[in-house]
Protein backbone atom coordinates (compact mmCIF):
# COMPACT_ATOMS: atom_id res chain seq x y z
CA UNK A 1 63.16 -136.88 85.01
CA UNK A 2 65.54 -134.73 83.05
CA UNK A 3 64.86 -136.75 79.91
CA UNK A 4 61.12 -136.48 80.48
CA UNK A 5 61.39 -132.80 81.00
CA UNK A 6 63.41 -132.32 77.83
CA UNK A 7 60.93 -134.41 75.85
CA UNK A 8 58.09 -131.92 76.43
CA UNK A 9 56.74 -130.52 73.07
CA UNK A 10 57.74 -127.02 71.99
CA UNK A 11 55.12 -124.56 70.74
CA UNK A 12 54.21 -124.53 67.02
CA UNK A 13 56.56 -122.29 65.11
CA UNK A 14 53.99 -120.48 62.88
CA UNK A 15 51.62 -119.82 65.74
CA UNK A 16 54.35 -118.49 67.94
CA UNK A 17 55.77 -116.43 65.06
CA UNK A 18 52.41 -114.82 64.29
CA UNK A 19 51.87 -114.16 67.97
CA UNK A 20 55.27 -112.53 68.12
CA UNK A 21 54.34 -109.98 65.38
CA UNK A 22 53.53 -106.53 66.82
CA UNK A 23 49.86 -105.42 66.52
CA UNK A 24 50.74 -102.61 64.10
CA UNK A 25 52.32 -105.08 61.71
CA UNK A 26 49.33 -107.33 61.98
CA UNK A 27 46.96 -104.56 60.93
CA UNK A 28 49.23 -103.64 58.02
CA UNK A 29 49.32 -107.26 56.87
CA UNK A 30 45.53 -107.55 57.02
CA UNK A 31 45.10 -104.31 55.04
CA UNK A 32 47.62 -105.52 52.44
CA UNK A 33 45.80 -108.82 51.97
CA UNK A 34 42.48 -107.00 51.56
CA UNK A 35 43.99 -104.59 49.02
CA UNK A 36 45.54 -107.47 47.11
CA UNK A 37 42.19 -109.24 46.91
CA UNK A 38 40.55 -106.03 45.65
CA UNK A 39 43.21 -105.60 42.96
CA UNK A 40 42.70 -109.16 41.75
CA UNK A 41 38.92 -108.59 41.62
CA UNK A 42 39.36 -105.40 39.55
CA UNK A 43 41.70 -107.20 37.15
CA UNK A 44 39.17 -109.98 36.64
CA UNK A 45 36.36 -107.48 36.01
CA UNK A 46 38.43 -105.52 33.52
CA UNK A 47 39.36 -108.66 31.66
CA UNK A 48 35.67 -109.61 31.43
CA UNK A 49 34.44 -106.15 30.34
CA UNK A 50 32.62 -106.49 26.96
CA UNK A 51 33.37 -104.57 23.79
CA UNK A 52 30.70 -101.95 23.19
CA UNK A 53 29.22 -101.47 19.72
CA UNK A 54 26.75 -98.95 18.27
CA UNK A 55 23.14 -100.12 18.40
CA UNK A 56 21.47 -97.00 16.94
CA UNK A 57 22.87 -93.57 16.10
CA UNK A 58 21.28 -90.15 15.56
CA UNK A 59 17.96 -91.15 17.05
CA UNK A 60 15.36 -88.66 18.17
CA UNK A 61 14.73 -88.05 21.84
CA UNK A 62 11.41 -89.85 21.69
CA UNK A 63 12.88 -92.92 19.97
CA UNK A 64 15.90 -92.87 22.30
CA UNK A 65 13.69 -92.97 25.39
CA UNK A 66 11.61 -95.82 23.97
CA UNK A 67 14.74 -97.80 23.05
CA UNK A 68 16.26 -97.38 26.52
CA UNK A 69 13.02 -98.47 28.16
CA UNK A 70 12.91 -101.57 25.95
CA UNK A 71 16.57 -102.41 26.70
CA UNK A 72 15.90 -102.11 30.43
CA UNK A 73 13.00 -104.54 30.15
CA UNK A 74 15.20 -106.98 28.19
CA UNK A 75 18.03 -106.68 30.80
CA UNK A 76 20.48 -105.54 28.14
CA UNK A 77 23.26 -103.27 29.47
CA UNK A 78 23.72 -100.06 27.54
CA UNK A 79 25.70 -96.87 27.61
CA UNK A 80 25.86 -93.65 25.61
CA UNK A 81 28.61 -92.57 23.28
CA UNK A 82 30.43 -89.31 24.06
CA UNK A 83 27.97 -86.53 23.31
CA UNK A 84 24.97 -88.85 23.41
CA UNK A 85 24.94 -89.33 19.62
CA UNK A 86 24.66 -93.12 19.78
CA UNK A 87 23.46 -95.92 22.06
CA UNK A 88 26.04 -98.64 22.75
CA UNK A 89 25.41 -102.25 23.79
CA UNK A 90 27.77 -105.25 24.18
CA UNK A 91 29.06 -106.60 20.90
CA UNK A 92 27.55 -110.06 21.32
CA UNK A 93 24.05 -108.64 21.85
CA UNK A 94 23.84 -106.04 19.05
CA UNK A 95 21.96 -108.14 16.49
CA UNK A 96 19.69 -109.75 19.07
CA UNK A 97 18.72 -106.34 20.47
CA UNK A 98 18.07 -104.90 17.00
CA UNK A 99 15.77 -107.76 16.03
CA UNK A 100 13.82 -107.56 19.28
CA UNK A 101 13.47 -103.79 19.00
CA UNK A 102 12.40 -104.09 15.35
CA UNK A 103 9.59 -106.43 16.41
CA UNK A 104 8.36 -103.58 18.64
CA UNK A 105 8.57 -101.05 15.80
CA UNK A 106 11.64 -99.25 17.16
CA UNK A 107 13.05 -96.91 16.14
CA UNK A 108 10.09 -95.20 14.53
CA UNK A 109 12.19 -92.44 13.02
CA UNK A 110 9.96 -89.64 14.29
CA UNK A 111 7.02 -90.76 12.14
CA UNK A 112 4.07 -92.96 12.94
CA UNK A 113 2.59 -95.49 10.57
CA UNK A 114 -0.37 -97.80 10.67
CA UNK A 115 0.47 -98.73 14.26
CA UNK A 116 -1.44 -95.55 15.09
CA UNK A 117 -4.63 -97.46 14.28
CA UNK A 118 -3.79 -100.15 16.84
CA UNK A 119 -4.33 -97.72 19.71
CA UNK A 120 -7.75 -96.48 18.64
CA UNK A 121 -9.92 -95.39 21.52
CA UNK A 122 -13.51 -96.42 21.82
CA UNK A 123 -15.98 -93.90 20.50
CA UNK A 124 -13.81 -92.07 17.93
CA UNK A 125 -15.72 -90.13 15.31
CA UNK A 126 -15.59 -90.82 11.61
CA UNK A 127 -13.50 -87.69 11.06
CA UNK A 128 -10.90 -88.80 13.64
CA UNK A 129 -10.78 -92.29 12.16
CA UNK A 130 -10.22 -90.91 8.66
CA UNK A 131 -7.59 -88.48 9.97
CA UNK A 132 -5.71 -91.29 11.75
CA UNK A 133 -5.78 -93.37 8.58
CA UNK A 134 -4.36 -90.46 6.60
CA UNK A 135 -1.59 -89.92 9.19
CA UNK A 136 -0.74 -93.61 9.13
CA UNK A 137 -0.60 -93.65 5.32
CA UNK A 138 1.65 -90.58 5.29
CA UNK A 139 3.97 -92.18 7.84
CA UNK A 140 4.22 -95.45 5.90
CA UNK A 141 5.01 -93.58 2.68
CA UNK A 142 7.66 -91.51 4.48
CA UNK A 143 9.31 -94.67 5.82
CA UNK A 144 9.34 -96.22 2.36
CA UNK A 145 10.93 -93.11 0.85
CA UNK A 146 13.55 -92.96 3.61
CA UNK A 147 14.79 -96.41 2.58
CA UNK A 148 16.41 -94.75 -0.46
CA UNK A 149 20.13 -94.37 0.17
CA UNK A 150 20.36 -90.66 -0.67
CA UNK A 151 17.33 -89.64 1.44
CA UNK A 152 17.98 -88.81 5.08
CA UNK A 153 14.39 -88.01 6.04
CA UNK A 154 11.10 -87.44 4.25
CA UNK A 155 7.69 -85.97 4.95
CA UNK A 156 4.57 -86.74 2.96
CA UNK A 157 1.43 -84.57 2.90
CA UNK A 158 -1.72 -86.02 1.38
CA UNK A 159 -4.77 -83.99 0.40
CA UNK A 160 -7.59 -86.53 0.33
CA UNK A 161 -10.95 -84.88 -0.42
CA UNK A 162 -14.10 -86.38 1.01
CA UNK A 163 -15.86 -88.51 -1.57
CA UNK A 164 -19.58 -87.78 -1.89
CA UNK A 165 -21.92 -89.74 -4.11
CA UNK A 166 -24.25 -86.75 -4.55
CA UNK A 167 -21.61 -84.70 -6.36
CA UNK A 168 -21.31 -85.10 -10.10
CA UNK A 169 -17.66 -84.00 -10.29
CA UNK A 170 -15.45 -85.48 -7.57
CA UNK A 171 -12.35 -83.64 -6.39
CA UNK A 172 -9.07 -85.44 -7.19
CA UNK A 173 -6.50 -86.12 -4.44
CA UNK A 174 -3.03 -84.61 -4.48
CA UNK A 175 0.22 -85.15 -2.59
CA UNK A 176 3.41 -83.28 -1.66
CA UNK A 177 6.74 -84.83 -0.64
CA UNK A 178 9.57 -83.02 1.15
CA UNK A 179 12.98 -84.72 0.95
CA UNK A 180 15.97 -84.09 3.20
CA UNK A 181 19.06 -85.51 1.49
CA UNK A 182 22.28 -86.61 3.13
CA UNK A 183 25.09 -84.03 2.95
CA UNK A 184 27.03 -84.39 -0.28
CA UNK A 185 24.48 -86.65 -1.98
CA UNK A 186 22.12 -86.01 -4.87
CA UNK A 187 19.01 -87.70 -6.19
CA UNK A 188 18.60 -88.25 -9.91
CA UNK A 189 15.53 -87.92 -12.09
CA UNK A 190 14.84 -91.63 -12.17
CA UNK A 191 14.65 -91.76 -8.37
CA UNK A 192 12.34 -88.72 -8.29
CA UNK A 193 10.07 -90.41 -10.84
CA UNK A 194 10.11 -93.56 -8.71
CA UNK A 195 9.02 -91.57 -5.63
CA UNK A 196 6.24 -89.90 -7.61
CA UNK A 197 4.88 -93.21 -8.88
CA UNK A 198 5.25 -94.81 -5.44
CA UNK A 199 3.04 -92.14 -3.87
CA UNK A 200 0.60 -92.14 -6.78
CA UNK A 201 0.20 -95.93 -6.67
CA UNK A 202 -0.43 -95.91 -2.91
CA UNK A 203 -3.38 -93.51 -3.00
CA UNK A 204 -6.53 -94.32 -4.98
CA UNK A 205 -7.35 -92.04 -7.93
CA UNK A 206 -4.11 -90.10 -7.48
CA UNK A 207 -2.46 -89.09 -10.73
CA UNK A 208 1.35 -88.81 -10.89
CA UNK A 209 0.89 -85.28 -12.23
CA UNK A 210 -0.69 -84.31 -8.90
CA UNK A 211 2.43 -85.29 -6.89
CA UNK A 212 5.00 -82.59 -6.13
CA UNK A 213 8.48 -83.39 -4.82
CA UNK A 214 10.84 -80.75 -3.38
CA UNK A 215 14.14 -80.94 -1.52
CA UNK A 216 15.29 -79.24 1.68
CA UNK A 217 16.36 -76.14 -0.26
CA UNK A 218 12.90 -75.71 -1.76
CA UNK A 219 13.87 -76.72 -5.31
CA UNK A 220 11.11 -78.43 -7.25
CA UNK A 221 12.31 -81.87 -8.37
CA UNK A 222 9.17 -83.13 -10.12
CA UNK A 223 8.58 -80.38 -12.68
CA UNK A 224 6.19 -81.27 -15.50
CA UNK A 225 8.06 -79.27 -18.09
CA UNK A 226 11.43 -80.50 -16.87
CA UNK A 227 13.14 -77.74 -18.83
CA UNK A 228 16.52 -76.48 -17.75
CA UNK A 229 17.60 -72.86 -17.65
CA UNK A 230 19.19 -73.08 -21.12
CA UNK A 231 16.00 -74.43 -22.67
CA UNK A 232 17.07 -78.09 -22.77
CA UNK A 233 15.37 -80.87 -20.92
CA UNK A 234 17.13 -83.76 -19.19
CA UNK A 235 17.03 -86.01 -22.24
CA UNK A 236 18.57 -83.37 -24.47
CA UNK A 237 21.26 -82.57 -21.91
CA UNK A 238 22.18 -86.24 -21.61
CA UNK A 239 22.35 -86.54 -25.39
CA UNK A 240 24.59 -83.47 -25.61
CA UNK A 241 26.91 -84.72 -22.86
CA UNK A 242 27.15 -88.16 -24.40
CA UNK A 243 28.23 -86.68 -27.74
CA UNK A 244 30.84 -84.43 -26.12
CA UNK A 245 32.24 -87.19 -23.91
CA UNK A 246 32.44 -89.56 -26.88
CA UNK A 247 34.36 -87.02 -28.95
CA UNK A 248 36.68 -86.23 -26.02
CA UNK A 249 37.49 -89.90 -25.62
CA UNK A 250 38.16 -90.24 -29.33
CA UNK A 251 40.69 -87.41 -29.20
CA UNK A 252 42.45 -88.88 -26.16
CA UNK A 253 42.57 -92.36 -27.69
CA UNK A 254 44.21 -91.09 -30.89
CA UNK A 255 46.66 -88.57 -29.38
CA UNK A 256 47.85 -90.26 -26.16
CA UNK A 257 49.83 -93.01 -27.94
CA UNK A 258 51.91 -90.27 -29.56
CA UNK A 259 52.53 -87.84 -26.70
CA UNK A 260 52.13 -90.30 -23.80
CA UNK A 261 49.43 -91.01 -21.30
CA UNK A 262 48.53 -88.01 -19.15
CA UNK A 263 50.29 -85.52 -21.47
CA UNK A 264 47.19 -84.34 -23.32
CA UNK A 265 43.94 -82.64 -22.30
CA UNK A 266 41.01 -82.23 -24.67
CA UNK A 267 37.60 -80.59 -24.53
CA UNK A 268 35.06 -80.78 -27.33
CA UNK A 269 32.02 -78.52 -27.41
CA UNK A 270 29.07 -79.50 -29.58
CA UNK A 271 26.28 -77.24 -30.74
CA UNK A 272 23.23 -79.43 -31.33
CA UNK A 273 20.10 -78.27 -33.10
CA UNK A 274 17.12 -79.57 -31.12
CA UNK A 275 14.49 -77.62 -33.05
CA UNK A 276 11.66 -79.62 -34.59
CA UNK A 277 10.30 -78.42 -37.94
CA UNK A 278 7.50 -79.72 -40.14
CA UNK A 279 6.66 -78.37 -43.65
CA UNK A 280 3.80 -79.13 -46.10
CA UNK A 281 3.93 -78.24 -49.84
CA UNK A 282 1.30 -78.46 -52.63
CA UNK A 283 2.18 -78.22 -56.33
CA UNK A 284 -0.37 -77.52 -59.14
CA UNK A 285 0.22 -78.61 -62.77
CA UNK A 286 -1.55 -77.38 -65.88
CA UNK A 287 -4.05 -79.70 -67.62
CA UNK A 288 -2.92 -78.97 -71.18
CA UNK A 289 -0.63 -81.45 -72.73
CA UNK A 290 -0.65 -85.02 -73.89
CA UNK A 291 -2.26 -86.30 -70.71
CA UNK A 292 -6.06 -85.90 -70.74
CA UNK A 293 -7.65 -84.09 -67.83
CA UNK A 294 -9.82 -86.07 -65.44
CA UNK A 295 -13.49 -85.07 -65.49
CA UNK A 296 -14.80 -84.51 -61.98
CA UNK A 297 -18.48 -83.84 -62.92
CA UNK A 298 -20.58 -83.06 -66.03
CA UNK A 299 -24.12 -81.61 -66.30
CA UNK A 300 -26.29 -81.06 -69.42
CA UNK A 301 -29.72 -79.37 -69.55
CA UNK A 302 -31.92 -79.34 -72.78
CA UNK A 303 -35.47 -77.87 -73.06
CA UNK A 304 -37.22 -78.62 -76.45
CA UNK A 305 -40.14 -76.39 -77.60
CA UNK A 306 -43.71 -77.57 -78.18
CA UNK A 307 -44.10 -76.44 -81.81
CA UNK A 308 -41.11 -77.44 -83.90
CA UNK A 309 -42.41 -75.83 -87.17
CA UNK A 310 -42.72 -72.43 -85.58
CA UNK A 311 -39.87 -70.21 -86.56
CA UNK A 312 -37.72 -68.93 -83.86
CA UNK A 313 -34.81 -66.59 -83.46
CA UNK A 314 -34.24 -63.03 -84.62
CA UNK A 315 -36.11 -62.26 -87.82
CA UNK A 316 -33.84 -61.68 -90.73
CA UNK A 317 -31.24 -63.31 -92.88
CA UNK A 318 -28.95 -64.27 -89.97
CA UNK A 319 -31.52 -66.62 -88.54
CA UNK A 320 -31.65 -68.61 -91.78
CA UNK A 321 -27.83 -69.18 -91.93
CA UNK A 322 -26.32 -72.38 -90.44
CA UNK A 323 -23.73 -71.81 -87.67
CA UNK A 324 -20.08 -72.69 -88.08
CA UNK A 325 -18.64 -75.86 -86.57
CA UNK A 326 -16.95 -75.27 -83.17
CA UNK A 327 -14.28 -77.19 -81.26
CA UNK A 328 -14.00 -77.93 -77.54
CA UNK A 329 -11.49 -75.70 -75.81
CA UNK A 330 -10.09 -78.51 -73.70
CA UNK A 331 -10.04 -81.77 -75.58
CA UNK A 332 -12.25 -84.05 -77.64
CA UNK A 333 -13.40 -83.98 -81.29
CA UNK A 334 -15.30 -81.09 -82.84
CA UNK A 335 -19.06 -81.13 -82.32
CA UNK A 336 -21.46 -79.76 -84.97
CA UNK A 337 -24.15 -77.36 -83.91
CA UNK A 338 -27.47 -76.72 -85.50
CA UNK A 339 -29.10 -73.47 -86.36
CA UNK A 340 -31.22 -71.90 -83.76
CA UNK A 341 -34.42 -72.36 -85.77
CA UNK A 342 -33.87 -75.95 -87.01
CA UNK A 343 -36.53 -78.44 -86.11
CA UNK A 344 -36.02 -81.91 -84.68
CA UNK A 345 -35.14 -84.50 -87.26
CA UNK A 346 -36.64 -87.88 -87.84
CA UNK A 347 -34.15 -89.55 -85.41
CA UNK A 348 -35.63 -87.62 -82.47
CA UNK A 349 -32.86 -85.15 -82.03
CA UNK A 350 -34.01 -81.86 -80.61
CA UNK A 351 -34.46 -79.03 -82.97
CA UNK A 352 -31.74 -76.53 -83.50
CA UNK A 353 -33.66 -73.75 -81.82
CA UNK A 354 -34.12 -75.72 -78.52
CA UNK A 355 -32.38 -74.09 -75.40
CA UNK A 356 -29.36 -76.08 -74.16
CA UNK A 357 -27.07 -75.80 -71.03
CA UNK A 358 -23.93 -77.92 -70.46
CA UNK A 359 -21.37 -77.71 -67.54
CA UNK A 360 -18.22 -79.90 -67.24
CA UNK A 361 -15.84 -79.76 -64.20
CA UNK A 362 -12.32 -81.12 -64.45
CA UNK A 363 -9.88 -82.11 -61.58
CA UNK A 364 -6.91 -79.87 -61.09
CA UNK A 365 -3.57 -81.81 -60.89
CA UNK A 366 -1.73 -81.16 -57.60
CA UNK A 367 1.14 -82.76 -55.55
CA UNK A 368 1.33 -82.60 -51.70
CA UNK A 369 4.50 -83.21 -49.66
CA UNK A 370 4.94 -83.09 -45.83
CA UNK A 371 8.51 -82.98 -44.43
CA UNK A 372 9.46 -83.27 -40.72
CA UNK A 373 13.05 -82.69 -39.63
CA UNK A 374 14.24 -84.87 -36.76
CA UNK A 375 16.00 -83.00 -33.87
CA UNK A 376 19.61 -83.59 -32.98
CA UNK A 377 21.80 -82.65 -35.95
CA UNK A 378 25.17 -81.14 -35.15
CA UNK A 379 25.35 -77.47 -36.04
CA UNK A 380 28.94 -76.83 -35.03
CA UNK A 381 31.87 -78.49 -33.25
CA UNK A 382 34.72 -76.86 -31.37
CA UNK A 383 37.77 -78.71 -30.04
CA UNK A 384 40.49 -77.41 -27.69
CA UNK A 385 43.56 -79.61 -27.19
CA UNK A 386 46.54 -78.93 -24.92
CA UNK A 387 49.67 -81.07 -25.29
CA UNK A 388 52.45 -81.13 -22.72
CA UNK A 389 56.11 -80.66 -23.59
CA UNK A 390 58.17 -83.74 -24.26
CA UNK A 391 60.15 -84.96 -21.26
CA UNK A 392 63.62 -86.43 -21.43
CA UNK A 393 65.79 -87.77 -18.63
CA UNK A 394 69.58 -87.72 -18.90
CA UNK A 395 72.07 -90.08 -17.30
CA UNK A 396 72.14 -88.02 -14.09
CA UNK A 397 68.37 -88.30 -13.69
CA UNK A 398 67.71 -84.67 -14.63
CA UNK A 399 64.36 -84.06 -16.34
CA UNK A 400 64.38 -81.78 -19.39
CA UNK A 401 61.29 -80.48 -21.19
CA UNK A 402 61.33 -79.59 -24.88
CA UNK A 403 58.41 -78.24 -26.93
CA UNK A 404 57.02 -80.20 -29.85
CA UNK A 405 57.97 -79.25 -33.34
CA UNK A 406 55.59 -77.58 -35.79
CA UNK A 407 55.34 -80.77 -37.80
CA UNK A 408 54.33 -82.78 -34.73
CA UNK A 409 51.70 -80.22 -33.81
CA UNK A 410 50.36 -80.33 -37.36
CA UNK A 411 50.10 -84.11 -37.14
CA UNK A 412 48.22 -83.86 -33.85
CA UNK A 413 45.85 -81.32 -35.35
CA UNK A 414 45.20 -83.54 -38.35
CA UNK A 415 44.41 -86.50 -36.11
CA UNK A 416 42.04 -84.42 -34.02
CA UNK A 417 40.37 -83.13 -37.17
CA UNK A 418 39.63 -86.64 -38.35
CA UNK A 419 38.64 -87.91 -34.91
CA UNK A 420 35.84 -85.40 -34.37
CA UNK A 421 34.64 -85.32 -38.01
CA UNK A 422 35.69 -81.78 -38.88
CA UNK A 423 33.50 -80.01 -41.47
CA UNK A 424 34.68 -76.58 -42.54
CA UNK A 425 31.35 -75.64 -44.17
CA UNK A 426 29.66 -76.16 -40.83
CA UNK A 427 31.97 -73.69 -39.08
CA UNK A 428 33.92 -76.23 -36.97
CA UNK A 429 37.10 -75.06 -35.24
CA UNK A 430 40.15 -76.81 -33.74
CA UNK A 431 42.81 -75.25 -31.54
CA UNK A 432 45.89 -77.28 -30.57
CA UNK A 433 48.32 -75.70 -28.07
CA UNK A 434 51.67 -77.03 -26.88
CA UNK A 435 52.41 -75.81 -23.32
CA UNK A 436 54.17 -77.26 -20.26
CA UNK A 437 51.86 -78.66 -17.64
CA UNK A 438 52.12 -77.32 -14.12
CA UNK A 439 53.06 -80.13 -11.80
CA UNK A 440 51.49 -79.99 -8.39
CA UNK A 441 53.26 -82.18 -5.94
CA UNK A 442 50.93 -84.28 -3.92
CA UNK A 443 51.11 -83.48 -0.24
CA UNK A 444 53.28 -85.95 1.56
CA UNK A 445 51.59 -88.03 4.12
CA UNK A 446 52.76 -86.98 7.52
CA UNK A 447 53.84 -90.11 9.29
CA UNK A 448 52.82 -89.99 12.89
CA UNK A 449 55.36 -91.07 15.47
CA UNK A 450 54.86 -94.39 17.13
CA UNK A 451 53.70 -92.83 20.36
CA UNK A 452 50.91 -90.92 18.54
CA UNK A 453 49.50 -93.68 16.35
CA UNK A 454 45.97 -94.72 17.39
CA UNK A 455 46.74 -98.44 17.45
CA UNK A 456 49.78 -97.95 19.62
CA UNK A 457 47.86 -95.63 21.92
CA UNK A 458 45.12 -98.22 22.38
CA UNK A 459 47.69 -100.94 23.03
CA UNK A 460 49.53 -98.73 25.51
CA UNK A 461 46.28 -97.95 27.26
CA UNK A 462 45.47 -101.63 27.71
CA UNK A 463 48.99 -102.48 28.81
CA UNK A 464 48.98 -99.52 31.17
CA UNK A 465 45.91 -100.87 32.91
CA UNK A 466 47.46 -104.28 33.40
CA UNK A 467 50.87 -102.94 34.43
CA UNK A 468 49.23 -100.49 36.81
CA UNK A 469 47.41 -103.30 38.55
CA UNK A 470 50.62 -105.33 38.77
CA UNK A 471 52.54 -102.36 40.15
CA UNK A 472 49.80 -101.68 42.70
CA UNK A 473 49.81 -105.32 43.77
CA UNK A 474 53.60 -105.30 44.16
CA UNK A 475 53.38 -102.09 46.19
CA UNK A 476 50.85 -103.66 48.54
CA UNK A 477 52.96 -106.80 48.90
CA UNK A 478 56.25 -105.00 49.62
CA UNK A 479 54.74 -102.19 51.72
CA UNK A 480 52.28 -104.15 53.88
CA UNK A 481 52.66 -107.92 53.64
CA UNK A 482 56.42 -108.29 53.34
CA UNK A 483 57.24 -106.34 56.57
CA UNK A 484 54.81 -108.54 58.49
CA UNK A 485 56.42 -111.68 57.10
CA UNK A 486 59.88 -110.36 58.03
CA UNK A 487 58.70 -109.62 61.59
CA UNK A 488 57.29 -113.15 61.84
CA UNK A 489 60.56 -114.59 60.57
CA UNK A 490 62.54 -112.64 63.14
CA UNK A 491 60.17 -113.61 65.95
CA UNK A 492 60.33 -117.37 65.24
CA UNK A 493 64.00 -118.03 66.31
CA UNK A 494 63.53 -115.71 69.26
CA UNK A 495 60.60 -117.82 70.42
CA UNK A 496 62.74 -120.94 70.18
CA UNK A 497 65.46 -119.21 72.19
CA UNK A 498 62.99 -118.15 74.88
CA UNK A 499 61.66 -121.66 75.09
CA UNK A 500 65.15 -123.05 75.45
CA UNK A 501 66.06 -120.48 78.09
CA UNK A 502 62.91 -121.04 80.10
CA UNK A 503 63.43 -124.81 79.98
CA UNK A 504 66.58 -124.67 82.11
CA UNK A 505 65.30 -123.03 85.31
CA UNK A 506 62.09 -125.03 85.26
CA UNK A 507 63.68 -128.44 84.95
CA UNK A 508 62.80 -131.08 87.55
CA UNK A 509 65.16 -131.12 90.55
CA UNK A 510 67.98 -133.55 90.35
CA UNK A 511 69.00 -135.77 93.26
CA UNK A 512 70.37 -134.11 96.37
CA UNK A 513 73.78 -135.53 95.86
CA UNK A 514 74.07 -133.69 92.55
CA UNK A 515 74.77 -129.98 92.61
CA UNK A 516 71.96 -127.75 91.27
CA UNK A 517 72.91 -125.58 88.27
CA UNK A 518 71.43 -122.14 88.42
CA UNK A 519 71.15 -119.84 85.48
CA UNK A 520 73.61 -117.04 85.24
CA UNK A 521 72.61 -113.47 85.94
CA UNK A 522 73.04 -112.40 82.29
CA UNK A 523 70.83 -115.24 81.12
CA UNK A 524 68.15 -114.35 83.60
CA UNK A 525 68.21 -110.76 82.44
CA UNK A 526 67.77 -111.91 78.80
CA UNK A 527 64.82 -114.06 79.83
CA UNK A 528 63.17 -111.19 81.68
CA UNK A 529 63.80 -108.81 78.80
CA UNK A 530 62.27 -111.24 76.32
CA UNK A 531 59.27 -111.77 78.59
CA UNK A 532 58.72 -108.02 78.80
CA UNK A 533 58.99 -107.58 75.03
CA UNK A 534 56.98 -110.65 74.03
CA UNK A 535 54.68 -111.57 76.88
CA UNK A 536 52.40 -113.51 74.53
CA UNK A 537 55.24 -115.83 73.53
CA UNK A 538 56.19 -116.59 77.16
CA UNK A 539 52.51 -117.17 77.97
CA UNK A 540 52.22 -119.66 75.09
CA UNK A 541 55.32 -121.49 76.28
CA UNK A 542 54.03 -121.75 79.85
CA UNK A 543 50.63 -122.82 78.61
CA UNK A 544 52.14 -125.58 76.49
CA UNK A 545 54.15 -126.79 79.50
CA UNK A 546 51.13 -126.89 81.74
CA UNK A 547 49.14 -128.83 79.18
CA UNK A 548 52.03 -131.23 78.67
CA UNK A 549 52.40 -131.86 82.41
CA UNK A 550 48.65 -132.46 82.77
CA UNK A 551 48.75 -135.00 79.97
CA UNK A 552 51.81 -136.69 81.45
CA UNK A 553 50.14 -136.95 84.87
């Protein structure tokens, strides 16, 4: 019986140990486990948080609302950058979101294009339809102009007159373009001309001269005259600058090998004559000389009388005298003349007294010459050259500056004179100066300490998150879970001791001949004290005994 009694099973150690933990420790252990699970969940979520990238920046309020509505429909998470200047989406969905939004025409950039015609209401008038078409065309042109890198925004205004077949003279359309450039950027003449021709080619019967382009400051960029304040147009200014830059480079190329790179500065000023002149000259030469004069026209008129025998002329002796032979004043042989009263001869010649009129016109010799002077000749050149002092470094590393000699300066001046094509008759001037250059030390880059560098701050921030979670988990373990485990560990041997102590007084009675061993008073007091402190443990022990006895029966 004693062996059977001692062979009864003892309660399970973990169950008895957990039952022996006080209720306060149990609640602390449960709270610690829950907190530990929450910390692990937060760590997993932080590790899976995506990197946010900019989807669109500097959008208008209208475009921003439309973009957010479209992202919500596409189930794309988004957030705003600090200050609301940009919309952020996960990095792996940036390009996909942009393509999908572009298919919907977003962002519109504050202007509407031909999509305005897609929402036409039924019953619109012809005026409204034409106005919507004009608004759509203006918006499309503005979008095309905004694609230029230097243009931040653009507005296009079209003046399209109504065409009427009953009018003989139709009004021509015109256009105005307002450009808003990015800060620090400029637009050149070629780009302005491109904008003008883009607008002119997009509107029927629109001449490029009827397109005006201005910037945000109100300056006219598409001037017809294109004349600068000094009277030179863009082509002339470019020609002048190219000549000056070429001469400057020539001076540097010829002087730097002597004085060293960076030790010479040169500026050449050119005075160019852009006036256009045209002259015409005519020269007249006399006809006398060995060369015969050219006859332009000749006219002769003769009127013979009816009665040749009738005497004519002034009565008297002078009428009966033959005239003297005369010579032509210009050229040709002498021609004999007849008397005024001579009758026609047998050969049919008119009589001498017949009236006669002769007129001969000669060409006047002349020479014409037209001369046109091409613009662009150099009127005067001026060159200013500054040469630094010569530097020398001694054995100790000390830098010493010495001025150039007069002979060296004369050589430099001679080289500059030949490099720019000096002409004294033209009034050219050269000034070569030897002076020490002022050295400006470049500001030293302030090296930030390690704890202020952005990369280190970002790394510390990430590590701080992870270490904070680890520290919080360790705090939960040592403050809540570990005390409960210690209490369970202390309660487990005590449960075994109680079971061993309770086994002795409840053993089966031995035979009568054998003396019965009773527990001592101190042992009984320990058993009662343990039962009062841990009643659940004693109840588990008694329950296990009862179940064991019922199974054994």
